[in-house]
Coordinates of C-alpha atoms and ligand atoms in Angstrom, one line a residue:
Chain A
M1 CA 123.2 71.1 63.0
T2 CA 119.8 72.0 63.7
T3 CA 117.7 74.6 62.0
E4 CA 114.4 75.0 63.3
S5 CA 114.8 78.3 64.6
T6 CA 112.9 80.5 61.5
V7 CA 109.7 78.5 62.3
T8 CA 108.9 80.4 64.9
T9 CA 108.0 83.8 63.3
S10 CA 105.4 82.2 62.0
A11 CA 105.0 80.0 65.1
T12 CA 103.8 82.0 67.0
T13 CA 100.6 83.6 65.3
V14 CA 97.4 81.9 66.4
D15 CA 96.0 82.0 62.5
E16 CA 98.2 79.3 61.4
A17 CA 97.6 77.9 58.5
V18 CA 98.8 74.3 59.3
R19 CA 100.9 73.3 62.4
C20 CA 102.2 69.4 62.4
T21 CA 103.0 68.1 66.3
G22 CA 104.7 65.0 66.9
L23 CA 103.3 63.7 63.6
T24 CA 104.1 59.4 63.2
Y25 CA 103.0 57.3 60.2
R26 CA 104.3 53.5 60.1
F27 CA 103.9 51.2 57.6
G28 CA 103.9 47.9 59.4
A29 CA 107.2 47.8 61.1
Q30 CA 109.1 50.6 58.3
V31 CA 108.4 54.4 60.1
A32 CA 107.7 57.0 57.0
V33 CA 107.0 59.8 58.8
N34 CA 109.0 60.2 62.6
E35 CA 107.8 62.5 65.1
L36 CA 107.3 65.4 62.4
D37 CA 107.2 69.3 63.8
L38 CA 105.8 71.9 61.1
A39 CA 104.2 75.3 60.8
I40 CA 102.5 77.3 57.9
G41 CA 101.8 80.5 58.4
P42 CA 98.4 81.6 56.6
G43 CA 99.1 82.6 53.2
E44 CA 102.6 81.2 52.4
M45 CA 103.9 79.3 49.8
F46 CA 105.3 76.0 51.5
G47 CA 107.8 74.0 50.2
L48 CA 108.3 70.1 51.3
L49 CA 111.8 68.7 48.9
G50 CA 113.5 65.7 50.1
P51 CA 114.5 62.4 48.6
N52 CA 112.3 59.6 47.4
G53 CA 111.0 57.8 50.1
A54 CA 111.6 60.9 52.5
G55 CA 107.9 60.7 54.0
K56 CA 106.7 63.6 52.0
T57 CA 103.5 62.2 50.3
T58 CA 102.6 60.5 53.6
T59 CA 102.6 63.5 55.4
I60 CA 100.3 65.0 53.0
R61 CA 98.1 61.7 52.8
M62 CA 97.9 62.7 56.4
L63 CA 97.1 66.3 56.6
T64 CA 94.2 65.5 53.8
T65 CA 92.9 63.0 55.8
L66 CA 93.8 59.9 54.2
L67 CA 95.4 58.9 56.9
K68 CA 95.6 58.4 60.4
P69 CA 98.5 59.3 62.0
A70 CA 100.0 57.2 64.5
A71 CA 100.6 59.7 66.9
G72 CA 100.7 63.1 66.5
S73 CA 98.4 66.3 65.8
I74 CA 97.3 68.2 62.6
S75 CA 95.7 71.5 62.5
V76 CA 94.4 73.6 59.6
F77 CA 93.6 76.9 60.0
G78 CA 93.2 75.9 63.9
T79 CA 90.8 73.1 63.6
D80 CA 91.8 69.4 64.1
V81 CA 91.9 66.9 61.1
A82 CA 91.2 63.9 63.4
A83 CA 88.3 66.0 65.1
H84 CA 86.6 67.7 62.4
P85 CA 87.8 66.2 58.9
M86 CA 85.0 67.2 56.9
R87 CA 85.2 70.9 58.2
V88 CA 88.8 70.5 57.4
R89 CA 88.2 69.0 53.6
R90 CA 85.7 72.1 52.9
V91 CA 88.9 74.1 52.3
L92 CA 91.2 71.9 50.9
G93 CA 92.4 71.6 47.5
Y94 CA 94.3 68.4 46.4
V95 CA 96.8 67.8 43.8
P96 CA 97.9 64.0 44.3
Q97 CA 101.5 62.7 43.2
A98 CA 99.7 60.5 40.7
L99 CA 98.3 61.8 37.5
S100 CA 94.9 61.3 38.4
A101 CA 91.2 62.0 36.2
D102 CA 88.8 60.2 35.8
A103 CA 89.3 59.4 32.0
N104 CA 85.8 57.9 30.9
L105 CA 84.2 61.4 31.7
T106 CA 84.9 64.6 29.6
G107 CA 87.2 67.5 31.3
Q108 CA 84.1 69.6 32.2
E109 CA 82.7 66.6 33.8
N110 CA 85.6 66.0 35.8
V111 CA 85.7 69.6 37.1
E112 CA 81.7 69.8 37.5
L113 CA 81.7 66.3 39.5
F114 CA 84.1 68.5 41.6
A115 CA 82.1 71.6 41.9
R116 CA 78.7 69.4 43.1
L117 CA 80.7 67.6 45.7
F118 CA 81.9 70.8 47.1
D119 CA 78.4 72.2 46.7
V120 CA 79.0 75.0 44.7
P121 CA 75.4 76.8 43.9
R122 CA 73.6 75.3 41.0
K123 CA 73.2 79.3 39.8
V124 CA 77.0 79.9 39.4
R125 CA 77.8 76.1 38.9
K126 CA 78.4 76.5 35.4
A127 CA 80.2 80.0 35.2
R128 CA 82.5 78.4 38.0
V129 CA 83.6 75.4 35.8
A130 CA 84.3 77.4 32.4
G131 CA 86.0 79.6 34.6
A132 CA 88.4 77.0 36.1
L133 CA 89.1 75.4 32.5
E134 CA 89.8 78.7 30.5
A135 CA 91.6 80.0 33.1
M136 CA 93.9 76.1 33.1
G137 CA 93.7 76.8 28.9
L138 CA 91.8 73.6 28.6
T139 CA 88.1 75.2 26.6
E140 CA 89.0 74.1 23.6
A141 CA 89.7 70.8 25.2
A142 CA 86.9 71.0 27.5
T143 CA 84.3 68.6 26.0
R144 CA 87.1 65.8 25.1
L145 CA 87.1 62.9 27.1
A146 CA 90.1 63.3 29.6
G147 CA 91.2 59.6 28.5
T148 CA 92.3 61.4 25.6
Y149 CA 94.4 64.0 27.6
S150 CA 98.6 64.3 27.8
G151 CA 100.1 64.7 31.0
G152 CA 100.3 68.4 31.1
M153 CA 96.7 68.6 30.3
I154 CA 95.3 66.1 32.7
R155 CA 97.6 68.2 35.5
R156 CA 95.7 71.1 34.5
L157 CA 92.8 69.6 34.5
E158 CA 93.5 68.5 38.4
L159 CA 94.4 71.6 39.3
A160 CA 91.4 73.1 37.7
Q161 CA 89.0 70.6 39.7
A162 CA 91.4 71.5 42.9
L163 CA 90.7 75.2 42.8
I164 CA 86.8 74.8 41.8
N165 CA 85.9 75.3 45.4
A166 CA 88.2 78.1 46.2
P167 CA 90.5 76.3 48.9
R168 CA 91.9 78.2 51.5
L169 CA 95.0 76.0 51.7
L170 CA 96.3 74.0 48.4
V171 CA 98.1 71.3 48.7
L172 CA 100.3 69.9 45.7
D173 CA 102.1 67.0 45.3
E174 CA 105.1 67.1 42.4
P175 CA 102.4 68.9 40.8
T176 CA 104.8 69.8 37.6
V177 CA 106.0 66.2 37.7
G178 CA 106.4 65.2 34.1
L179 CA 105.5 67.9 32.4
D180 CA 107.5 70.4 29.9
P181 CA 109.3 73.4 30.8
I182 CA 106.7 75.4 29.6
A183 CA 103.7 73.5 30.8
R184 CA 105.1 73.7 34.3
G185 CA 105.6 78.0 33.7
V186 CA 101.9 77.8 33.1
V187 CA 101.3 76.0 35.9
W188 CA 103.7 78.1 38.5
E189 CA 102.3 81.4 37.1
Y190 CA 98.4 80.2 37.6
I191 CA 99.4 79.4 41.0
A192 CA 100.9 82.8 41.7
R193 CA 97.9 84.5 40.3
L194 CA 95.6 82.8 43.0
R195 CA 97.6 83.3 45.7
A196 CA 98.2 87.1 44.6
S197 CA 94.0 87.4 44.1
H198 CA 92.8 85.1 47.0
G199 CA 95.9 84.8 49.9
M200 CA 95.4 81.1 49.3
T201 CA 98.4 79.1 51.1
V202 CA 100.0 76.6 49.2
L203 CA 101.7 73.9 50.5
M204 CA 103.8 71.9 47.8
T205 CA 106.5 69.2 47.6
T206 CA 108.8 68.7 44.4
H207 CA 111.6 67.4 43.7
Y208 CA 112.7 70.7 40.9
M209 CA 115.1 72.5 43.0
D210 CA 114.5 75.8 41.1
E211 CA 111.3 76.0 41.5
A212 CA 111.7 75.5 45.0
D213 CA 113.7 78.0 45.3
A214 CA 111.8 80.6 42.5
N215 CA 108.4 79.9 43.7
C216 CA 108.7 79.1 47.8
D217 CA 108.7 81.6 50.9
R218 CA 110.0 78.9 53.0
V219 CA 111.1 75.2 52.5
S220 CA 111.4 72.3 55.0
L221 CA 114.2 69.8 53.8
M222 CA 112.8 66.3 55.2
H223 CA 114.3 63.3 55.8
R224 CA 113.8 59.8 56.9
G225 CA 110.2 61.0 57.9
K226 CA 112.3 64.1 59.6
I227 CA 113.2 67.6 59.2
R228 CA 116.2 68.3 58.8
A229 CA 116.2 72.3 58.2
T230 CA 113.5 75.0 57.6
G231 CA 114.2 78.3 55.6
S232 CA 113.6 80.4 53.6
P233 CA 115.5 79.4 50.4
A234 CA 117.9 82.7 50.6
G235 CA 118.0 81.8 54.1
L236 CA 119.2 78.3 53.8
K237 CA 121.4 78.7 50.4
G238 CA 123.6 81.5 53.1
T239 CA 124.1 79.3 55.5
L240 CA 126.0 77.1 53.1
G241 CA 128.0 80.4 52.0
D242 CA 128.4 82.3 49.0
G243 CA 127.2 80.5 45.5
A244 CA 125.7 77.7 47.4
T245 CA 122.3 76.9 45.3
L246 CA 119.0 74.9 46.5
D247 CA 120.5 72.1 45.2
D248 CA 123.4 72.7 47.5
V249 CA 121.1 72.5 50.4
F250 CA 119.3 69.5 49.6
R251 CA 122.7 67.4 48.9
H252 CA 123.9 69.0 51.9
Y253 CA 120.6 67.9 54.2
T254 CA 120.1 64.5 52.7
G255 CA 122.8 63.8 51.4
D256 CA 123.2 60.1 53.0
A257 CA 120.1 58.9 51.3
L258 CA 122.2 59.0 47.5
G259 CA 124.6 56.5 48.3
G260 CA 122.3 54.5 50.3
T261 CA 119.8 51.6 49.6
P262 CA 117.5 52.2 46.9
E263 CA 113.6 53.3 48.7
E264 CA 110.9 50.9 48.4
G265 CA 108.7 54.1 48.0
G266 CA 109.8 54.6 44.6
I267 CA 108.9 51.3 43.3
R268 CA 105.9 51.8 44.6
D269 CA 104.9 55.5 43.0
V270 CA 106.3 54.5 39.7
R271 CA 104.6 51.1 39.4
R272 CA 101.5 53.6 40.8
A273 CA 102.2 55.9 38.0
R274 CA 102.3 53.7 34.7
R275 CA 99.2 51.9 36.3
T276 CA 97.9 55.8 36.0
A277 CA 99.4 56.3 32.5
R278 CA 98.0 53.3 30.9
R279 CA 94.5 53.8 32.4
L280 CA 94.4 57.3 31.1
G281 CA 96.4 56.2 27.6
Chain B
M1 CA 103.2 71.9 21.9
T2 CA 101.6 75.0 22.2
Y3 CA 99.5 76.6 25.9
A4 CA 97.6 79.0 26.2
A5 CA 98.5 81.2 29.0
P6 CA 96.4 80.8 31.8
G7 CA 93.5 83.2 32.2
A8 CA 92.8 85.1 35.5
P9 CA 91.5 83.6 38.1
P10 CA 87.3 83.2 38.3
A11 CA 86.1 86.8 39.6
D12 CA 83.8 85.1 42.4
L13 CA 86.6 82.5 43.4
A14 CA 87.1 84.2 47.2
S15 CA 88.5 82.8 49.9
T16 CA 86.4 83.4 53.2
A17 CA 88.8 84.1 56.6
G18 CA 88.6 83.0 59.8
P19 CA 87.6 79.8 61.6
L20 CA 86.1 76.8 59.7
G21 CA 82.8 76.2 59.4
V22 CA 80.3 74.8 62.3
A23 CA 79.9 71.0 63.1
D24 CA 76.5 70.0 60.1
G25 CA 73.5 68.7 62.4
P26 CA 71.9 65.7 61.0
L27 CA 69.4 67.3 58.5
A28 CA 72.1 68.9 56.6
Y29 CA 73.8 65.7 56.8
L30 CA 71.1 63.8 54.9
A31 CA 70.8 66.6 52.7
R32 CA 74.6 66.1 51.5
L33 CA 74.0 62.2 51.5
A34 CA 71.1 62.9 48.8
S35 CA 73.2 65.3 46.6
R36 CA 76.2 63.6 46.9
V37 CA 74.1 60.2 45.8
I38 CA 72.7 62.4 42.9
A39 CA 75.7 63.4 41.7
L40 CA 77.4 60.0 41.3
C41 CA 74.6 58.9 39.6
W42 CA 74.8 62.0 36.9
V43 CA 78.5 61.0 37.1
E44 CA 77.2 57.4 36.2
L45 CA 74.6 58.5 33.4
R46 CA 77.3 61.1 31.7
K47 CA 80.1 57.7 31.3
I48 CA 76.8 55.6 30.0
R49 CA 76.6 58.5 27.4
H50 CA 79.7 58.1 26.5
D51 CA 80.3 54.5 26.2
R52 CA 77.1 53.2 24.3
T53 CA 78.7 50.0 23.1
E54 CA 78.8 48.6 26.6
L55 CA 75.0 48.7 27.2
Y56 CA 74.4 46.4 23.7
T57 CA 77.6 43.9 24.7
R58 CA 75.8 43.5 27.8
A59 CA 72.8 42.8 26.4
I60 CA 74.2 39.8 24.7
Q61 CA 74.1 37.5 27.4
P62 CA 70.7 38.0 28.9
A63 CA 69.5 37.4 25.1
L64 CA 70.9 34.6 25.0
W65 CA 69.9 33.0 28.1
L66 CA 66.5 33.8 27.4
I67 CA 66.8 33.0 24.1
I68 CA 68.2 29.7 24.2
Y69 CA 67.9 28.2 27.8
G70 CA 64.4 30.1 28.4
E71 CA 63.2 28.7 25.0
V72 CA 64.4 25.1 25.3
F73 CA 63.4 25.0 29.3
T74 CA 59.9 26.3 27.6
H75 CA 59.4 23.3 25.6
V76 CA 60.3 20.2 27.6
R77 CA 58.3 21.6 30.3
A78 CA 60.6 19.9 33.3
I79 CA 60.4 23.1 35.7
P80 CA 57.6 23.3 37.7
T81 CA 56.0 27.2 37.4
P82 CA 53.4 28.9 39.6
K83 CA 50.2 28.8 38.3
G84 CA 51.6 27.1 35.6
I85 CA 52.7 30.1 33.7
P86 CA 55.1 29.8 31.0
Y87 CA 58.5 29.0 31.8
L88 CA 59.9 32.0 30.0
A89 CA 57.8 34.2 31.9
F90 CA 59.1 32.7 34.7
L91 CA 63.2 32.9 33.7
A92 CA 62.8 36.7 33.0
P93 CA 62.4 38.7 36.0
G94 CA 65.5 35.7 36.7
I95 CA 67.8 36.8 34.3
L96 CA 66.5 40.9 34.8
A97 CA 68.0 40.3 38.4
Q98 CA 70.9 38.5 36.5
S99 CA 71.7 41.1 34.4
A100 CA 71.5 43.6 37.1
L101 CA 73.7 41.5 39.6
F102 CA 76.7 40.5 36.9
I103 CA 76.4 45.0 36.5
A104 CA 76.5 45.8 40.2
I105 CA 79.9 42.7 40.8
F106 CA 81.7 45.4 39.2
Y107 CA 82.1 47.8 40.9
G108 CA 84.5 46.5 43.8
I109 CA 86.8 46.1 40.6
Q110 CA 86.0 49.6 39.3
I111 CA 86.4 50.9 43.0
I112 CA 90.1 49.3 43.1
W113 CA 90.7 51.0 39.7
E114 CA 89.8 54.4 40.7
R115 CA 92.2 53.7 44.2
D116 CA 95.2 52.8 41.6
A117 CA 94.5 55.7 39.1
G118 CA 94.0 57.8 42.1
V119 CA 90.6 59.2 41.3
L120 CA 88.7 57.6 44.5
T121 CA 91.4 59.5 47.1
K122 CA 90.6 62.6 45.6
L123 CA 86.7 61.8 46.0
M124 CA 87.4 61.3 49.4
V125 CA 89.4 64.3 50.3
T126 CA 86.0 66.6 49.3
P127 CA 83.2 66.8 52.0
T128 CA 81.7 63.7 51.0
P129 CA 80.7 61.4 53.8
R130 CA 82.1 57.7 53.6
A131 CA 78.8 56.3 53.5
A132 CA 77.9 59.1 50.8
L133 CA 80.2 58.3 48.4
I134 CA 79.3 54.2 48.3
T135 CA 75.9 55.2 48.6
G136 CA 76.4 57.3 45.4
K137 CA 78.2 54.7 43.9
A138 CA 75.6 51.9 44.7
F139 CA 73.1 53.5 43.5
A140 CA 75.0 54.5 40.6
S141 CA 75.3 51.2 40.0
G142 CA 71.5 50.9 40.5
V143 CA 70.9 53.5 37.6
R144 CA 73.1 51.5 34.8
S145 CA 71.1 48.2 36.4
L146 CA 67.7 49.9 35.6
I147 CA 68.5 51.3 31.8
Q148 CA 70.4 47.7 31.2
G149 CA 66.7 46.0 31.9
V150 CA 64.9 48.2 30.6
A151 CA 66.9 45.8 27.5
V152 CA 66.3 42.7 29.2
V153 CA 62.2 43.9 29.7
I154 CA 61.9 44.5 25.8
I155 CA 63.7 41.6 24.6
A156 CA 61.3 39.4 26.8
A157 CA 58.4 41.5 25.5
L158 CA 60.1 40.5 21.9
L159 CA 60.0 36.8 23.1
G160 CA 56.1 37.4 24.0
V161 CA 56.0 37.7 27.3
S162 CA 53.4 39.2 28.7
L163 CA 54.7 41.7 31.2
T164 CA 52.4 44.0 33.4
A165 CA 51.3 47.4 32.2
N166 CA 50.7 49.0 35.5
P167 CA 53.0 51.8 35.9
L168 CA 53.0 51.7 39.5
K169 CA 54.1 48.1 39.2
L170 CA 56.7 48.9 36.8
L171 CA 57.9 52.0 39.3
A172 CA 57.9 49.6 41.4
A173 CA 59.8 46.9 40.2
A174 CA 62.4 49.6 39.1
I175 CA 63.0 50.6 42.7
I176 CA 63.4 46.6 43.7
L177 CA 65.9 46.5 40.5
M178 CA 67.9 49.6 41.9
L179 CA 67.5 48.1 45.3
G180 CA 69.2 44.6 44.3
S181 CA 72.2 46.4 42.2
A182 CA 72.8 48.3 44.9
F183 CA 73.4 45.6 47.5
F184 CA 75.3 43.7 45.0
A185 CA 77.7 46.5 45.1
C186 CA 78.2 47.1 48.0
L187 CA 78.7 43.4 48.6
S188 CA 81.4 43.9 45.9
M189 CA 82.9 47.1 47.4
T190 CA 82.9 45.5 51.0
I191 CA 85.0 42.6 49.2
A192 CA 86.9 44.5 47.6
G193 CA 88.2 46.8 50.9
L194 CA 88.5 43.4 52.7
A195 CA 90.8 42.0 49.0
V196 CA 92.6 45.5 48.2
S197 CA 94.7 44.5 45.3
R198 CA 92.8 43.8 42.1
D199 CA 93.8 40.6 41.2
R200 CA 92.5 39.2 44.6
L201 CA 89.3 40.4 44.2
M202 CA 88.9 39.4 40.3
G203 CA 89.3 35.7 41.3
I204 CA 86.5 36.8 44.6
G205 CA 84.1 38.3 42.4
Q206 CA 84.0 35.2 39.7
A207 CA 83.8 32.7 42.9
I208 CA 80.7 34.6 44.3
T209 CA 78.4 35.4 41.4
M210 CA 77.6 32.4 39.8
P211 CA 76.7 30.5 43.1
L212 CA 75.1 33.7 43.8
F213 CA 72.9 32.9 40.6
F214 CA 72.4 29.3 40.9
S215 CA 71.5 29.5 44.7
S216 CA 68.9 31.6 44.3
S217 CA 65.4 31.2 42.6
A218 CA 66.1 32.7 39.3
L219 CA 66.0 29.5 37.1
Y220 CA 64.2 27.7 39.5
P221 CA 61.6 27.4 42.0
A222 CA 62.9 26.8 45.5
S223 CA 60.3 23.8 45.8
I224 CA 62.4 21.5 43.7
M225 CA 65.6 22.7 45.2
P226 CA 67.5 19.9 47.2
G227 CA 67.0 20.9 51.2
W228 CA 70.8 22.3 51.6
L229 CA 70.2 24.6 48.3
Q230 CA 66.9 25.5 49.9
V231 CA 68.1 27.1 52.9
I232 CA 71.1 28.8 51.1
S233 CA 68.2 30.4 48.7
A234 CA 66.5 31.2 51.8
V235 CA 69.1 33.3 53.1
N236 CA 70.6 34.8 49.4
P237 CA 69.3 38.2 48.5
L238 CA 68.7 37.6 45.0
T239 CA 66.2 35.6 45.5
Y240 CA 64.5 38.0 47.3
E241 CA 64.5 40.7 44.2
V242 CA 63.5 37.7 41.8
E243 CA 60.5 36.7 43.8
A244 CA 59.4 40.4 44.3
L245 CA 60.2 41.1 40.0
R246 CA 58.8 38.1 39.9
G247 CA 55.4 39.0 41.4
L248 CA 55.3 42.5 40.2
L249 CA 56.4 42.3 36.3
I250 CA 54.6 38.7 35.9
G251 CA 52.0 38.5 38.6
V252 CA 52.7 35.1 40.5
P253 CA 52.0 35.2 43.7
A254 CA 54.8 37.4 46.3
T255 CA 55.2 38.6 49.3
L256 CA 56.3 42.3 48.4
W257 CA 56.6 43.7 52.0
L258 CA 59.1 40.6 52.8
D259 CA 61.1 41.1 49.7
T260 CA 61.6 44.7 50.3
L261 CA 62.1 44.9 53.9
V262 CA 65.5 42.2 53.2
L263 CA 66.3 43.9 50.3
T264 CA 66.6 47.2 51.5
G265 CA 68.1 45.7 55.3
S266 CA 70.8 44.1 53.3
T267 CA 71.3 47.5 51.4
V268 CA 72.1 49.7 54.5
A269 CA 73.9 46.8 55.9
G270 CA 76.0 46.7 52.8
I271 CA 76.5 50.1 52.4
T272 CA 77.4 50.4 56.2
A273 CA 80.4 47.1 55.8
A274 CA 81.7 48.6 52.4
S275 CA 81.8 52.6 54.0
L276 CA 83.7 51.2 57.1
L277 CA 86.4 49.5 54.6
L278 CA 86.8 52.1 52.3
N279 CA 89.6 54.3 54.3
R280 CA 91.5 50.6 54.8
L281 CA 91.2 50.4 50.8
A282 CA 91.9 53.6 50.1
S283 CA 95.1 53.5 52.9
R284 CA 97.2 51.0 50.7
Ligands
ATP1 N1 101.4 52.3 51.1 C1 102.5 51.8 51.3 N2 103.0 50.8 51.6 C2 104.0 50.3 52.4 N3 104.9 51.4 52.3 C3 104.7 52.5 51.9 C4 103.4 52.9 50.8 N4 103.5 54.3 51.0 C5 104.7 54.7 51.4 N5 105.2 54.0 52.0 C6 106.7 54.0 52.5 O1 107.0 54.9 53.3 C7 107.6 55.4 53.0 C8 107.7 57.2 52.5 O2 107.2 57.3 51.3 P1 106.4 58.5 50.7 O3 105.4 58.1 49.6 O4 105.7 59.7 51.8 O5 107.9 59.2 50.6 P2 107.9 60.6 49.3 O6 109.1 60.9 50.3 O7 106.4 61.4 49.0 O8 108.9 60.3 48.6 P3 108.6 60.7 46.8 O9 109.5 61.9 46.5 O10 109.4 59.3 45.9 O11 107.6 61.1 46.5 C9 108.8 55.5 51.9 O12 109.9 54.2 52.6 C10 107.4 54.1 51.5 O13 108.5 52.9 51.0
MG2 MG1 105.9 61.5 47.2

């Protein structure tokens, strides 16, 4: 069953936020992303869903200029990523999958570093940093070393970092993993506010189908490096019949992964996450 | 656990519409390079402020070299020194360079830590040229070496080494120390880019630090080295760093222009090599 039809509505507009064409990446002989096509409209909140090892992070790393595609191309707001990585980086906000903040700097310094790296003018820098920290509820902890933060605090700190340059495209790789339900709510609430006030485009991945259902305008189901289906959560649920949940949609398109062999990516990522936790703790 | 409700987004946080900006000219590139180097040196200063104990613990080793090794060899007079200066005075610039070397070599391990912790990845998604990231880290190591160097110089002075008081020569010595440190940080980051994994780098780092040190003129003049070691010493940038520091701080004859040229050239080469390997490091 092919369900690429929903993409066409936004694909026709010139002003696309993201467009991936024939995107491919290999780790050695293993194809992590396989001729992937994807289009995200400006202002959209787009979810990339799929089982462990589907290739979500690899896709995001290509989009964020970290990996060079083996084949295919990506454009961000009409600018080719391979040709002009620096222009694309200027409008990106990125929160990677693993918790990552410099444990030897305070929360405030972590954010200020990014303000400097994004050329936030010196005159507004202090106020901007304080504003971002306040928005993420980190004002009181701002002068503490990030090494003393809890997982949820680090995630919010990372969002403050990612938002300091007023990104036009915010890329979030499992932003709420490891957060308690209240912290998750805080993160989504803040992102929703930003979208409402600034019309930011968001590309996110998550393993929480309820979050995707509640927050995404459209989602893609990705499996083994390919997109299996794209559409609004409601539309995708509708194709499976009454009372279907996004969980059912996920199972429907990627179900053959569940009984299969464990994916290497999972182990790697868990190891990496543990290492991070150790370093931060 | 309680959370504060998210505040309102900062008012001036406004996404600009329209196509992405135009490419930078060479001047804008240089300005950005400078601003990134300043930002990363600023980070280093903040880190040093947060953890000052490292500054003290790292002063122990050079102090031991000067106090024990230096005093003993001053008394036995086994090593000929230029113009017959006391051996301790000959040794002090060598130990100064050594302490900067040990600091700089650590930056390769640090960049792998940062890669593993995801911090490097995030830096690489900011509009920071790869070369600016490496240059920034290289000079951050220079900043740390300089602060550590002050401690070494104070210890040497307390032990009775007579050092120059000429502010211009001190400034020049500071620049040499920075350049030397920047080069060895780049060497270490280059090796990190080749080794890719932390465990492998640890071994390599240790395997090159001591040979670099012993094959330089830090402990003894090249004239008493066996011929083969003289050849190695002549291509070891640490030798040029030590010679320049000796000339500036102690006043023994030195060819400063050559030393500066070699150190600058090596640093540029090191920045280039490490920058080219940065993507490889980040894509693992
Ligand atoms: N650094 C790497 N070296 C080798 N293989 C890798 C590497 N990173 C990812 N892979 C492989 O590429 C495939 C896609 O991995 P990727 O991390 O993109 O998946 P993902 O969809 O993000 O999974 P998860 O939900 O677990 O984060 C996996 O099979 C994984 O084993
Ligand atoms: Mg992933």
